[in-house]
Amino acid sequence: MRELHDRGPISRSELVARTGLTRGAIRALVGELVAGGLLSEERGTPQGTPGRPSPLVRPNPRCGTVLALEITVDSLAVAAVGLGGATIDEARVDRRRDRLSIDETIADLAALATPLLRRLPDRDSLIGVGVAVVGVVRRADGFVTMAPNLGWRDVPLGDRLAAALRTDLPIVIANEADLGALAEWRRGTAVGADHVLFVSGEVGVGGGLIVDGKQLTGAAGYGGEIGHMPVNPEGSRCRCGSVGCWETEVGEGALLRRAGHAPDSGREGVDAVLEEAAGGSRTALGALESVGRWLGFGLAGLVNVFNPQVVVLGGLFGRIHPFVEATLATELGRLSLPQSREVVRVAPASLGVDAPLLGAAELAFEPLLADPALWIGQAEATA
Ligand SMILES: [Zn+2]
């Protein structure tokens, strides 16, 4: 199931090669999953080799759909994603800075999700909800311990969303950057890598780490908060209470302030800076250069600690990548260990700003992928 969900339709013989299972085992498993409605099979196309072509197996998106939600300071997004990873429907709206409270966020998110759910061709196919949020999350129960840039503390987000969406589907919640890392690792620019650093910029800066093929979570699930890595003892105060955190130098506010825009002008402000920079504005280019230098400074340290194969730049950093690429290379060349620098590739997120949203969908698919047989059993029991 995981091979088919991640890689799309493949032949039975390719499934044998990829999973290392026997032909007989693949035939039996595919048969069971086709009978349960999770997969479909069609006649394969002849490959010019003797014998019958191997049947093509594909996931059935109508039989498993998840709702993905994303909460950031600048925008709210929802998507319906089918088994196999195709986005069925999606909506994203910019947010006003005076509507960040938990009550307003829940109301706005429900207003965005409700019409999308109504448009779904088959609502009964929904199997779960995944949520990405710019905050520190206790994954076990979807409790947001703190989200400094939203001004949230101790929010039972899972319970609140279940009530607002009037659903008893399982709701799983995780940190935005952790989910961006997951999506880029499964389907994006980091496919096939075992050591990945995902760095995502918005108002805050988030990090998601894949170490040795596993997501790094830390002892209590709070690992990877690289935005609050102290980089400048002479720097400005951070929303987390500390001073000179990385995000105070490379976050959206720092870019906008240096470019002469209101630091809370959000995605519109960033659009304006990028337009000015493309037009050759010295102030805009200088602001990007400065953010690029601080970004390179922090990345050099992280590359030395984690020795990743890929650094994926998400959100704001993916958008400004063309302007900071050269500065980043200079700073990494100046500050990181040559042995680590030689193996690392720095690239913008290939899933763009949707990486965390798609990662939330991946998280919601986890229970089904981990044990599809159990899921078939439940579907039959409720049918
Ligand atoms: Zn901080």
Short mmCIF file of C-alpha atoms and ligand atoms in Angstrom, two decimals, residues 228 238 240 245, ligand 1:
data_model
loop_
_atom_site.label_atom_id
_atom_site.label_comp_id
_atom_site.label_asym_id
_atom_site.label_seq_id
_atom_site.Cartn_x
_atom_site.Cartn_y
_atom_site.Cartn_z
CA HIS A 228 14.69 29.68 18.14
CA CYS A 238 11.89 37.17 19.91
CA CYS A 240 9.33 33.21 22.32
CA CYS A 245 16.76 33.86 17.76
ZN ZN B 1 12.73 32.70 19.75
#
